[in-house]
mmCIF file of C-alpha atoms and ligand atoms in Angstrom:
data_model
loop_
_atom_site.group_PDB
_atom_site.id
_atom_site.type_symbol
_atom_site.label_atom_id
_atom_site.label_comp_id
_atom_site.label_asym_id
_atom_site.label_seq_id
_atom_site.Cartn_x
_atom_site.Cartn_y
_atom_site.Cartn_z
ATOM 1 C CA MET A 1 -5.169 -37.553 -63.491
ATOM 2 C CA ALA A 2 -3.603 -34.907 -65.934
ATOM 3 C CA ILE A 3 -6.127 -35.215 -68.506
ATOM 4 C CA LYS A 4 -3.978 -33.907 -72.190
ATOM 5 C CA MET A 5 -5.900 -30.950 -73.623
ATOM 6 C CA ALA A 6 -5.433 -28.882 -76.234
ATOM 7 C CA LEU A 7 -5.616 -25.019 -74.637
ATOM 8 C CA LEU A 8 -5.898 -21.335 -76.526
ATOM 9 C CA THR A 9 -2.727 -19.492 -76.528
ATOM 10 C CA PRO A 10 -1.655 -16.063 -76.651
ATOM 11 C CA ASN A 11 -0.594 -16.020 -79.880
ATOM 12 C CA ASP A 12 -3.799 -17.548 -81.026
ATOM 13 C CA LEU A 13 -5.387 -14.923 -80.545
ATOM 14 C CA ILE A 14 -3.687 -11.859 -81.770
ATOM 15 C CA ASN A 15 -5.329 -9.986 -84.133
ATOM 16 C CA ILE A 16 -8.906 -11.772 -82.795
ATOM 17 C CA ASN A 17 -11.184 -8.327 -84.957
ATOM 18 C CA ARG A 18 -8.999 -9.273 -87.888
ATOM 19 C CA LYS A 19 -9.224 -13.088 -87.924
ATOM 20 C CA LEU A 20 -12.892 -12.570 -87.150
ATOM 21 C CA GLN A 21 -13.922 -10.198 -89.879
ATOM 22 C CA GLU A 22 -11.162 -12.393 -92.423
ATOM 23 C CA ALA A 23 -13.760 -15.623 -91.061
ATOM 24 C CA ASP A 24 -16.423 -13.474 -91.579
ATOM 25 C CA SER A 25 -16.038 -12.675 -95.457
ATOM 26 C CA VAL A 26 -15.597 -16.174 -95.751
ATOM 27 C CA VAL A 27 -18.884 -17.664 -94.249
ATOM 28 C CA GLN A 28 -20.321 -14.866 -96.524
ATOM 29 C CA LYS A 29 -18.777 -16.235 -99.708
ATOM 30 C CA VAL A 30 -19.716 -19.432 -98.957
ATOM 31 C CA THR A 31 -23.213 -19.254 -97.343
ATOM 32 C CA GLY A 32 -23.948 -15.939 -98.662
ATOM 33 C CA LEU A 33 -24.992 -15.168 -94.986
ATOM 34 C CA ASP A 34 -22.954 -13.639 -91.678
ATOM 35 C CA ILE A 35 -22.181 -14.860 -88.552
ATOM 36 C CA LYS A 36 -24.414 -12.998 -86.776
ATOM 37 C CA GLY A 37 -27.389 -14.626 -89.991
ATOM 38 C CA VAL A 38 -26.002 -18.102 -89.974
ATOM 39 C CA CYS A 39 -26.121 -17.931 -85.929
ATOM 40 C CA GLN A 40 -29.848 -16.345 -85.580
ATOM 41 C CA ALA A 41 -31.118 -19.159 -89.108
ATOM 42 C CA LEU A 42 -29.876 -21.867 -86.551
ATOM 43 C CA TYR A 43 -31.135 -20.195 -83.016
ATOM 44 C CA GLY A 44 -33.730 -17.701 -84.203
ATOM 45 C CA THR A 45 -32.713 -15.671 -82.062
ATOM 46 C CA SER A 46 -31.278 -11.874 -82.686
ATOM 47 C CA PRO A 47 -29.007 -9.401 -79.554
ATOM 48 C CA LEU A 48 -30.884 -6.794 -78.019
ATOM 49 C CA SER A 49 -27.417 -5.025 -76.405
ATOM 50 C CA GLU A 50 -27.693 -7.794 -73.828
ATOM 51 C CA LYS A 51 -24.573 -7.226 -71.545
ATOM 52 C CA VAL A 52 -22.214 -9.863 -71.346
ATOM 53 C CA GLY A 53 -20.270 -10.387 -67.359
ATOM 54 C CA ILE A 54 -16.629 -11.521 -68.898
ATOM 55 C CA VAL A 55 -14.818 -13.540 -65.506
ATOM 56 C CA PRO A 56 -11.541 -14.589 -65.876
ATOM 57 C CA VAL A 57 -10.778 -17.782 -63.910
ATOM 58 C CA THR A 58 -7.962 -18.712 -61.657
ATOM 59 C CA SER A 59 -7.363 -22.413 -61.409
ATOM 60 C CA GLY A 60 -5.789 -25.108 -63.408
ATOM 61 C CA ASN A 61 -3.666 -24.318 -65.891
ATOM 62 C CA GLY A 62 -4.784 -20.271 -64.799
ATOM 63 C CA ILE A 63 -5.160 -16.747 -67.312
ATOM 64 C CA ILE A 64 -4.728 -16.975 -70.589
ATOM 65 C CA GLY A 65 -3.483 -13.926 -71.885
ATOM 66 C CA ASN A 66 -5.539 -12.643 -74.687
ATOM 67 C CA PHE A 67 -8.799 -14.373 -73.224
ATOM 68 C CA SER A 68 -10.704 -12.326 -71.834
ATOM 69 C CA ALA A 69 -10.044 -9.604 -73.818
ATOM 70 C CA SER A 70 -10.695 -11.366 -77.113
ATOM 71 C CA LEU A 71 -14.181 -12.185 -75.153
ATOM 72 C CA HIS A 72 -14.659 -8.777 -74.995
ATOM 73 C CA ALA A 73 -13.974 -7.737 -78.831
ATOM 74 C CA ILE A 74 -15.536 -10.587 -79.916
ATOM 75 C CA THR A 75 -19.052 -9.512 -78.041
ATOM 76 C CA GLN A 76 -18.900 -6.489 -79.072
ATOM 77 C CA TYR A 77 -17.995 -7.147 -82.495
ATOM 78 C CA PHE A 78 -21.584 -9.443 -82.227
ATOM 79 C CA GLY A 79 -23.998 -6.480 -80.371
ATOM 80 C CA PHE A 80 -23.943 -7.410 -76.638
ATOM 81 C CA ASP A 81 -22.632 -4.974 -74.172
ATOM 82 C CA SER A 82 -20.111 -6.797 -72.459
ATOM 83 C CA PHE A 83 -17.720 -5.987 -69.390
ATOM 84 C CA VAL A 84 -14.030 -7.799 -68.114
ATOM 85 C CA THR A 85 -14.332 -8.035 -64.313
ATOM 86 C CA ASP A 86 -11.647 -6.256 -62.389
ATOM 87 C CA MET A 87 -11.862 -9.583 -60.061
ATOM 88 C CA PRO A 88 -11.315 -12.864 -61.250
ATOM 89 C CA ASP A 89 -13.561 -16.475 -59.755
ATOM 90 C CA VAL A 90 -15.657 -16.135 -57.588
ATOM 91 C CA SER A 91 -15.285 -12.889 -56.802
ATOM 92 C CA GLY A 92 -15.555 -11.648 -60.105
ATOM 93 C CA TYR A 93 -18.399 -13.850 -59.904
ATOM 94 C CA TYR A 94 -20.151 -11.751 -57.367
ATOM 95 C CA GLU A 95 -18.907 -8.379 -59.341
ATOM 96 C CA ALA A 96 -20.451 -9.749 -62.896
ATOM 97 C CA VAL A 97 -23.742 -10.462 -61.284
ATOM 98 C CA GLN A 98 -23.802 -7.055 -59.177
ATOM 99 C CA ASN A 99 -22.664 -4.684 -62.228
ATOM 100 C CA GLY A 100 -25.710 -6.023 -63.846
ATOM 101 C CA ALA A 101 -24.359 -9.131 -66.198
ATOM 102 C CA GLU A 102 -27.573 -10.901 -68.273
ATOM 103 C CA ILE A 103 -25.222 -13.356 -69.808
ATOM 104 C CA ILE A 104 -21.999 -14.911 -67.943
ATOM 105 C CA LEU A 105 -19.678 -15.961 -69.793
ATOM 106 C CA MET A 106 -16.455 -17.687 -67.715
ATOM 107 C CA ALA A 107 -14.461 -20.447 -68.867
ATOM 108 C CA ASP A 108 -11.677 -22.866 -66.606
ATOM 109 C CA ASP A 109 -9.449 -25.526 -68.302
ATOM 110 C CA HIS A 110 -12.011 -28.412 -69.161
ATOM 111 C CA THR A 111 -15.499 -25.788 -69.246
ATOM 112 C CA PHE A 112 -16.076 -22.048 -71.363
ATOM 113 C CA LEU A 113 -19.393 -21.596 -70.564
ATOM 114 C CA ALA A 114 -22.776 -19.535 -71.479
ATOM 115 C CA HIS A 115 -25.072 -18.780 -68.604
ATOM 116 C CA ASN A 116 -27.965 -16.574 -68.829
ATOM 117 C CA ILE A 117 -29.118 -15.652 -65.696
ATOM 118 C CA LYS A 118 -32.130 -13.601 -66.517
ATOM 119 C CA ASN A 119 -34.209 -17.422 -68.415
ATOM 120 C CA GLY A 120 -31.948 -19.675 -66.834
ATOM 121 C CA LYS A 121 -30.904 -20.738 -69.973
ATOM 122 C CA MET A 122 -26.257 -22.031 -70.537
ATOM 123 C CA ALA A 123 -24.667 -23.208 -72.967
ATOM 124 C CA ASN A 124 -21.092 -25.225 -73.019
ATOM 125 C CA ASN A 125 -18.510 -24.233 -75.884
ATOM 126 C CA GLN A 126 -17.479 -27.601 -77.278
ATOM 127 C CA PRO A 127 -21.103 -29.050 -79.284
ATOM 128 C CA CYS A 128 -21.807 -25.557 -80.036
ATOM 129 C CA THR A 129 -18.978 -24.779 -81.922
ATOM 130 C CA GLY A 130 -19.231 -28.240 -83.930
ATOM 131 C CA VAL A 131 -22.912 -27.366 -84.218
ATOM 132 C CA ILE A 132 -22.542 -24.048 -86.178
ATOM 133 C CA TYR A 133 -19.284 -25.012 -88.134
ATOM 134 C CA ALA A 134 -20.923 -27.511 -89.691
ATOM 135 C CA GLU A 135 -24.295 -25.509 -89.978
ATOM 136 C CA ILE A 136 -21.365 -23.267 -91.450
ATOM 137 C CA ALA A 137 -20.411 -26.111 -93.866
ATOM 138 C CA SER A 138 -23.609 -27.675 -94.701
ATOM 139 C CA ARG A 139 -25.060 -23.919 -95.864
ATOM 140 C CA TYR A 140 -22.150 -24.307 -98.165
ATOM 141 C CA LEU A 141 -24.536 -22.913 -101.687
ATOM 142 C CA LYS A 142 -21.973 -24.368 -104.255
ATOM 143 C CA ALA A 143 -22.168 -28.167 -102.838
ATOM 144 C CA ASP A 144 -22.402 -30.961 -105.223
ATOM 145 C CA SER A 145 -24.001 -33.683 -102.997
ATOM 146 C CA LYS A 146 -25.433 -33.655 -99.910
ATOM 147 C CA ASP A 147 -22.186 -35.673 -99.170
ATOM 148 C CA VAL A 148 -20.108 -34.083 -96.292
ATOM 149 C CA LEU A 149 -16.924 -35.672 -94.621
ATOM 150 C CA VAL A 150 -16.452 -35.058 -90.519
ATOM 151 C CA MET A 151 -12.906 -35.822 -89.468
ATOM 152 C CA GLY A 152 -12.463 -36.255 -85.638
ATOM 153 C CA LEU A 153 -15.674 -37.125 -84.082
ATOM 154 C CA GLY A 154 -14.879 -35.792 -80.228
ATOM 155 C CA LYS A 155 -16.383 -33.719 -78.301
ATOM 156 C CA VAL A 156 -16.516 -30.945 -80.836
ATOM 157 C CA GLY A 157 -16.684 -33.586 -83.690
ATOM 158 C CA PHE A 158 -19.630 -35.174 -82.370
ATOM 159 C CA PRO A 159 -22.602 -32.170 -81.877
ATOM 160 C CA GLY A 160 -21.126 -31.198 -85.197
ATOM 161 C CA ALA A 161 -21.969 -34.717 -86.377
ATOM 162 C CA ALA A 162 -25.279 -35.516 -85.164
ATOM 163 C CA GLN A 163 -26.081 -31.639 -86.644
ATOM 164 C CA LEU A 164 -25.386 -32.435 -90.349
ATOM 165 C CA VAL A 165 -27.799 -35.846 -90.096
ATOM 166 C CA GLN A 166 -30.096 -33.949 -87.886
ATOM 167 C CA LYS A 167 -30.103 -31.532 -91.536
ATOM 168 C CA GLY A 168 -30.947 -34.681 -94.110
ATOM 169 C CA PHE A 169 -26.742 -34.331 -94.719
ATOM 170 C CA ARG A 170 -25.240 -38.281 -95.528
ATOM 171 C CA VAL A 171 -21.449 -38.300 -93.291
ATOM 172 C CA TYR A 172 -18.526 -40.484 -94.153
ATOM 173 C CA GLY A 173 -16.932 -39.682 -90.423
ATOM 174 C CA TYR A 174 -13.307 -40.903 -89.545
ATOM 175 C CA ASP A 175 -11.724 -40.487 -86.197
ATOM 176 C CA PRO A 176 -8.560 -43.067 -84.932
ATOM 177 C CA ASP A 177 -10.370 -43.487 -81.732
ATOM 178 C CA ALA A 178 -11.821 -46.278 -83.103
ATOM 179 C CA ARG A 179 -14.509 -45.868 -79.617
ATOM 180 C CA LEU A 180 -16.022 -42.714 -81.094
ATOM 181 C CA LEU A 181 -16.463 -43.686 -84.753
ATOM 182 C CA LYS A 182 -18.495 -47.069 -83.507
ATOM 183 C CA ARG A 183 -20.355 -44.604 -81.307
ATOM 184 C CA ALA A 184 -20.983 -42.046 -84.094
ATOM 185 C CA VAL A 185 -21.679 -44.532 -86.749
ATOM 186 C CA SER A 186 -24.524 -46.476 -84.491
ATOM 187 C CA ASP A 187 -25.372 -43.456 -82.663
ATOM 188 C CA LEU A 188 -26.540 -41.323 -85.971
ATOM 189 C CA GLY A 189 -25.488 -43.319 -88.763
ATOM 190 C CA VAL A 190 -22.180 -42.581 -89.604
ATOM 191 C CA ILE A 191 -20.491 -44.382 -92.604
ATOM 192 C CA PRO A 192 -17.058 -45.231 -91.773
ATOM 193 C CA LEU A 193 -14.377 -43.676 -94.090
ATOM 194 C CA ASP A 194 -12.587 -46.258 -95.750
ATOM 195 C CA PRO A 195 -8.787 -44.960 -95.699
ATOM 196 C CA ALA A 196 -8.482 -47.645 -98.568
ATOM 197 C CA ASN A 197 -11.231 -46.715 -100.501
ATOM 198 C CA PRO A 198 -11.579 -42.362 -100.345
ATOM 199 C CA LYS A 199 -13.728 -40.885 -101.847
ATOM 200 C CA LYS A 200 -14.443 -36.817 -102.900
ATOM 201 C CA PHE A 201 -15.766 -33.947 -101.139
ATOM 202 C CA SER A 202 -17.778 -30.427 -101.696
ATOM 203 C CA ILE A 203 -17.995 -30.565 -97.535
ATOM 204 C CA ILE A 204 -15.910 -31.362 -94.902
ATOM 205 C CA PHE A 205 -16.474 -30.547 -91.025
ATOM 206 C CA GLU A 206 -13.294 -30.785 -89.178
ATOM 207 C CA ALA A 207 -12.791 -31.199 -85.562
ATOM 208 C CA THR A 208 -9.432 -32.463 -84.304
ATOM 209 C CA PRO A 209 -6.059 -31.251 -82.423
ATOM 210 C CA CYS A 210 -3.774 -32.009 -84.848
ATOM 211 C CA ALA A 211 -2.591 -30.390 -88.403
ATOM 212 C CA ASN A 212 -3.001 -32.295 -91.651
ATOM 213 C CA THR A 213 -5.233 -34.511 -91.081
ATOM 214 C CA ILE A 214 -6.887 -33.675 -94.123
ATOM 215 C CA PRO A 215 -5.490 -36.054 -96.889
ATOM 216 C CA GLU A 216 -5.664 -34.833 -100.551
ATOM 217 C CA THR A 217 -6.999 -37.731 -101.704
ATOM 218 C CA VAL A 218 -11.025 -35.826 -99.908
ATOM 219 C CA LEU A 219 -10.457 -33.483 -101.301
ATOM 220 C CA SER A 220 -12.491 -31.638 -104.200
ATOM 221 C CA GLU A 221 -11.596 -28.697 -105.878
ATOM 222 C CA ASN A 222 -13.226 -25.189 -104.155
ATOM 223 C CA CYS A 223 -14.398 -27.515 -101.432
ATOM 224 C CA VAL A 224 -15.030 -26.097 -97.964
ATOM 225 C CA LEU A 225 -13.445 -26.498 -95.102
ATOM 226 C CA SER A 226 -15.495 -25.449 -92.327
ATOM 227 C CA THR A 227 -12.278 -26.609 -89.020
ATOM 228 C CA PRO A 228 -12.382 -24.814 -85.246
ATOM 229 C CA GLY A 229 -9.258 -27.316 -84.911
ATOM 230 C CA ILE A 230 -6.770 -25.258 -83.881
ATOM 231 C CA PRO A 231 -3.634 -26.159 -85.353
ATOM 232 C CA CYS A 232 -4.846 -25.641 -88.803
ATOM 233 C CA ALA A 233 -6.361 -28.923 -90.697
ATOM 234 C CA ILE A 234 -4.844 -28.410 -94.395
ATOM 235 C CA SER A 235 -1.592 -26.946 -95.116
ATOM 236 C CA GLU A 236 -1.598 -23.890 -97.254
ATOM 237 C CA GLU A 237 -0.201 -25.642 -99.447
ATOM 238 C CA LEU A 238 -3.273 -28.080 -100.349
ATOM 239 C CA ARG A 239 -5.441 -25.349 -99.165
ATOM 240 C CA LYS A 240 -3.465 -23.503 -102.486
ATOM 241 C CA LYS A 241 -3.498 -26.261 -104.915
ATOM 242 C CA TYR A 242 -7.846 -26.926 -104.494
ATOM 243 C CA ASP A 243 -8.255 -23.534 -104.334
ATOM 244 C CA VAL A 244 -10.413 -24.696 -100.711
ATOM 245 C CA GLN A 245 -13.345 -22.431 -98.654
ATOM 246 C CA LEU A 246 -11.119 -22.370 -95.511
ATOM 247 C CA VAL A 247 -13.376 -21.248 -93.120
ATOM 248 C CA ALA A 248 -11.560 -21.610 -88.801
ATOM 249 C CA GLU A 249 -11.359 -18.756 -86.464
ATOM 250 C CA PRO A 250 -9.990 -19.482 -82.866
ATOM 251 C CA LEU A 251 -12.988 -18.322 -80.138
ATOM 252 C CA GLY A 252 -15.735 -15.814 -81.919
ATOM 253 C CA ILE A 253 -17.671 -18.194 -84.385
ATOM 254 C CA GLY A 254 -18.048 -20.187 -81.566
ATOM 255 C CA THR A 255 -18.286 -18.096 -78.510
ATOM 256 C CA ALA A 256 -20.845 -16.553 -80.922
ATOM 257 C CA SER A 257 -23.078 -19.479 -81.668
ATOM 258 C CA MET A 258 -23.168 -20.073 -77.821
ATOM 259 C CA LEU A 259 -24.790 -16.621 -77.294
ATOM 260 C CA TYR A 260 -27.177 -16.936 -79.791
ATOM 261 C CA SER A 261 -28.349 -19.877 -78.052
ATOM 262 C CA VAL A 262 -28.503 -18.927 -74.939
ATOM 263 C CA LEU A 263 -30.653 -15.593 -76.221
HETATM 264 P P1 NAD B 301 -11.284 -33.896 -77.946
HETATM 265 O O1 NAD B 301 -9.895 -34.227 -78.007
HETATM 266 O O2 NAD B 301 -12.665 -34.591 -77.833
HETATM 267 O O3 NAD B 301 -11.244 -34.484 -80.023
HETATM 268 C C1 NAD B 301 -10.834 -34.000 -80.779
HETATM 269 C C2 NAD B 301 -10.497 -36.264 -82.059
HETATM 270 O O4 NAD B 301 -10.113 -36.190 -83.396
HETATM 271 C C3 NAD B 301 -10.598 -36.768 -80.957
HETATM 272 O O5 NAD B 301 -11.913 -37.538 -80.518
HETATM 273 C C4 NAD B 301 -8.923 -37.699 -81.911
HETATM 274 O O6 NAD B 301 -8.596 -39.164 -81.970
HETATM 275 C C5 NAD B 301 -9.740 -36.538 -83.033
HETATM 276 N N1 NAD B 301 -8.265 -37.151 -84.134
HETATM 277 C C6 NAD B 301 -7.349 -37.014 -83.990
HETATM 278 N N2 NAD B 301 -6.634 -37.080 -85.187
HETATM 279 C C7 NAD B 301 -6.816 -37.257 -86.242
HETATM 280 C C8 NAD B 301 -7.108 -37.873 -86.954
HETATM 281 N N3 NAD B 301 -5.741 -37.644 -88.285
HETATM 282 N N4 NAD B 301 -8.534 -37.657 -87.884
HETATM 283 C C9 NAD B 301 -9.644 -37.420 -87.981
HETATM 284 N N5 NAD B 301 -9.586 -37.006 -86.363
HETATM 285 C C10 NAD B 301 -8.662 -37.590 -85.642
HETATM 286 O O7 NAD B 301 -11.009 -32.594 -78.602
HETATM 287 P P2 NAD B 301 -12.766 -31.345 -78.694
HETATM 288 O O8 NAD B 301 -12.516 -30.635 -77.979
HETATM 289 O O9 NAD B 301 -13.394 -31.680 -79.993
HETATM 290 O O10 NAD B 301 -12.282 -30.129 -79.774
HETATM 291 C C11 NAD B 301 -10.900 -29.996 -80.864
HETATM 292 C C12 NAD B 301 -10.062 -29.255 -81.087
HETATM 293 O O11 NAD B 301 -10.951 -28.160 -81.745
HETATM 294 C C13 NAD B 301 -9.326 -28.890 -80.729
HETATM 295 O O12 NAD B 301 -7.886 -28.398 -81.688
HETATM 296 C C14 NAD B 301 -9.436 -27.772 -79.568
HETATM 297 O O13 NAD B 301 -9.002 -26.745 -78.951
HETATM 298 C C15 NAD B 301 -10.529 -26.525 -80.890
HETATM 299 N N6 NAD B 301 -11.922 -26.028 -80.422
HETATM 300 C C16 NAD B 301 -11.633 -24.375 -81.010
HETATM 301 C C17 NAD B 301 -12.591 -24.378 -80.887
HETATM 302 C C18 NAD B 301 -12.918 -22.554 -81.994
HETATM 303 O O14 NAD B 301 -13.835 -21.379 -81.306
HETATM 304 N N7 NAD B 301 -12.196 -22.212 -82.710
HETATM 305 C C19 NAD B 301 -14.167 -24.179 -80.007
HETATM 306 C C20 NAD B 301 -13.622 -25.493 -78.887
HETATM 307 C C21 NAD B 301 -12.914 -26.399 -79.858
HETATM 308 O O1 2YG B 302 -9.846 -17.541 -67.951
HETATM 309 C C1 2YG B 302 -9.010 -17.729 -68.673
HETATM 310 O O2 2YG B 302 -8.007 -16.279 -69.300
HETATM 311 C C2 2YG B 302 -8.390 -18.957 -68.517
HETATM 312 N N1 2YG B 302 -9.416 -19.402 -66.932
HETATM 313 C C3 2YG B 302 -9.679 -19.519 -69.998
HETATM 314 C C4 2YG B 302 -9.285 -20.632 -70.343
HETATM 315 C C5 2YG B 302 -9.699 -21.674 -71.007
HETATM 316 C C6 2YG B 302 -9.297 -22.814 -71.005
HETATM 317 N N2 2YG B 302 -9.550 -23.468 -73.028
HETATM 318 C C7 2YG B 302 -9.899 -23.509 -74.293
HETATM 319 O O3 2YG B 302 -7.950 -23.188 -74.474
HETATM 320 C C8 2YG B 302 -10.537 -23.911 -75.704
HETATM 321 N N3 2YG B 302 -9.869 -25.653 -75.689
HETATM 322 C C9 2YG B 302 -11.696 -23.229 -75.078
HETATM 323 C C10 2YG B 302 -12.291 -21.947 -76.312
HETATM 324 C C11 2YG B 302 -12.643 -22.629 -77.194
HETATM 325 C C12 2YG B 302 -11.981 -22.465 -77.868
HETATM 326 N N4 2YG B 302 -10.847 -22.805 -78.514
HETATM 327 MG MG1 MG B 303 -14.499 -20.006 -83.224
#
């Protein structure tokens, strides 16, 4: 069975270093911490130049141009000692371990993992991405209340919503998939957002593969929108109109969360 999923494209990853630096300065402005600082606070860890082996994987839709090179740039940015293997797949894994990798990073179409083969810890990109984007949103220094909106309650959104509930926020949520919305209500105590009775938020976390998922009715002036979703949840026009502080980056923030979580 073919499962529809949103894969990265080489174009999403162009200028990854610049995108990461720009995201880092927004995170600093919003939270007072940089991405490293948020990861450290979240997991209580910090890198000591751990050696990371990045293994290209050819299965399914195959190699994504710029993916391994972007992981190489991202891991260096966060203070890891990383390399991309020459060979892909099983031969690449063998090469990574043979060359001293302590942490393996690799992805097929369904799973992007970090595995620390020294301490046994393993991380999955989807929950790690949800948790870090939610954590960044939750640290908004100028939030006007404990109310947050979560748009999209799938593989990334649900763990992010759980993080916000665990931190004591009042979490409003919406997903057009009624089963997912129901699960978030019953498992997490999420309050369903009533589209007929909208409310304004100063903190919004979005995790959907769709554009324009944030209606004007929920935006407040200078609100934070923390979103890993591709394409972006908000139009440039609405972002400007409400002076929205947008935290959005295609790969680096989620990867940092995975790596810090396995240290
Ligand atoms: P998913 O399919 O598991 O969940 C997405 C959810 O969004 C679905 O439940 C869907 O019903 C919901 N949705 C669709 N339209 C909506 C709308 N208008 N309002 C509210 N909800 C809506 O996908 P996922 O694995 O959670 O990934 C979400 C997005 O995050 C994708 O675009 C994915 O590529 C991206 N992603 C980015 C990073 C990153 O580092 N930036 C990392 C992982 C995933
Ligand atoms: O090794 C390669 O080049 C490919 N096998 C990588 C495949 C990655 C597929 N996953 C995605 O595109 C993302 N949805 C997950 C990555 C998180 C950042 N959005
Ligand atoms: Mg990211």
